[in-house]
Phi, psi and omega in degrees: 000147168295139180289163188180157191240128172304138173280134176241179184303338184269353194265025178288147176273145182234166170266138185214095189075241183241015176231156174269145190227135171280168186292342176267012177096350184275137188293142178259122178238119178300118188226092202230171163223146176294143171264137176302159188246126184301152184304150192295327195280005179280110175256208195299326187293329172258035173052043179054023176088006187289125174215102182318304187302319190286306186290336169295328189292332170286326161302321182277337169302312180308310183296316184291341182264014180081006177285122180280070177243171179225005195212157166215152188245116174273139173251345186224103173229170176222131192292334168300350185248129164299099186255027183288339178292328181276335179282331187282309181294316174309308177301323169300341170262016179065027175250137167276155176225139178248127191258144180282136175247000179230177174215163181282345176211167176079205189286353191257018186269131179247102188278103182288348179281348180254140181289152173302147356277349188308324193287347175247108179261153188301320191286346177287306184307316195287318177304320184280325174296327183286305164325284191309312185305329191273319188279315201277000166284359182267106185305337180282342179289100198290315176195159186249137179264118180269357180185140178236118182046036183307311192256073175250007175220187188296310187277324180323315187290345160306330186279345183319313183299341186279321183289319174303307184293325181292307190296325189290326177295321182285337169292315170303303179316305184299309181316297184301324177291333177271333177294332179271356178078007180281339177224152172264341180221177164249155186271120182301146170257145182232148163221139186251129191249141161276142185286091191231159176266351197265137181208118189054225180263015194250151166246126187239161171300145191290315186302320178289326163302303170324299187303321178290330190287324175283334179296311181291317183286335176263355193288152185267151173269120193293126174108002178226099175262139168236121183275125181254112176243143178281114180257013176273003164104336182294327191211053201297334195271359185263140183209134186242130180259137198232142169275021180231185195283342156192140188295320190237329185293324171248012192072204187252011189185151171311313180252150187250338189221135182249128182254140173245116172274115192244127166263015191270190185069056172265032184213131163282003172246021177278148164214170187322309183270337188222151171270170172309328183270359179100352184279166187295147179310126201286339170279322190286318170300331174286315179301319182296303176320320186242009174309332184258025169282147190276001190227157171303152180222129166242150149291109194281319171225120177226128180147137177287140182296142174311318184288347181254352187287122175060015198302327178257018179243108185292336189276329193259330190295136162253169182298323193263003174070024174313127182267151183269344179049038189277352184280345184294330175290338182287327184290314187284344185245289185299320174278356193287349178300333179225000184235139199231043168111187177220171155238119192277133186251126350209174173298300177205131184183231182309130180309330184288353189231013194275152172260351187241140178254161178101002191273185359298160186284138189262353175100001184231307189266145163291165181259193182238128193274156187252189186289325180304323176293320183299315181302309192286341161298314174306313174300308169315307191288347180283327175277347198303317174277357183298135168243112185301130188296109174307329183292334174271008170282129183291107187277337178315125164274110179258134183280148177295152169306154158283142184300317184301328183287323179285320179296331168291324172300310181298326173303300189295327183283320202229347171083023185274090173258122193248136185312140177309125160310317186297337184251009176295130173292171176231115171248042188288341179258004187298330187245131185285115185296343172282312175270343183084351180276156184289136173270134175267093179198173190254025172263354198269348180272100182237175163270168174293304192308320177294316179296316178290320162322310175321304191288343197304325177270351185277164167248136183228152167299130173222148183250128165290185176288335178288350183079012177271140178295124175244160161254135193250132172261148186242125183243130163263121196276324177253147186304154175259152170289169181282144175269014188281135181098343187287127183247145184288154181235156182274000000 
């Protein structure tokens, strides 16, 4: 069995600059596997497929097989279910968890078919607020997924402002929980993008699409500069100015981590720099395109379809399309200056990506490992004694792009005109941070500039680089936009 350390209350992972860190200040690298999803027909009466013993049996199986992993990504949870037994059991096994904050159906849907602002429903925020109240108390919940492959076709890009608005509201809500003593931390938020060449109605280089996506989701809004002042008395003369929506209240962007779902590395002759056909390597070109991003990046799903692996190489191709997982050392070493790991896809799910046979998973029994899994385990084991060279970590703090610049680029390259961020609704005060109950009044619906102006006289907690708690005063240094003409949405 692979060695591991249980995760304790002080072991929550945090975001600092463009990397993830443990509580002791050492970098945290995600070495994960996608967790299987219970059968879709299991609804509320079946606890949405939740069976703590069966779920933990999979983690115990992976440990007993010697897999040196530290994270799983879950795809279907429901905030009405208490998952404490699973989270506690996973922590005892040294496993962090990425949780979903949206759903495929019901109130948790962020509808990509609707353009902003209609895609952001008040019921989505209620769903997400209740979810973070349920999950963030567990130190091994690494991050919450606010969207998965939302902007993946021509029309879906018009829903992009809804992702920013949803993430921003969740951050305000979690900060309120911390301020009121309901929680001790906020949960990092992640968005997972499909590695695709589609953006709006245009076909653009895939790497440029990935850059534009994260630039938009992490961009700073022009005209909203926030002064953060130390009012503890230790250094009362100092103040800092940030070119982001807010340095801590919203993080340096609505999202904290950027995920890429990638299906490349489909040949056993592939290397980092070159594809088999001599073109630039898919991982290399993506690494080059995203090196200057201001937030951490991971592969939120990583793995070539079995049907595509070595498909044109008659000497190497296997009937099962067994993958070699040779990209793992690349991600953990060559890309470590700007990438923070991966989630391998998958234990069980779509047949073309499975590492275990005997499925689909029934939500009860563990499945049988395949040669594909053995290759995955071997590549991780090869890196078990590898110590990431701290000099490879990008120490430079990159400021986020300005939203006006990103929106101009989206228009010029791809004819994408997005709904104004300033006019997106905010539901951040709709749920009581202490009770989780919906607040029934007519005052909760506002737009973003109003929220910022309202916060101009408020004091918030901020953690300095020296990890000391500070009281922070927020001042709006430039004017806010008008709220006139805003139309409420359902």
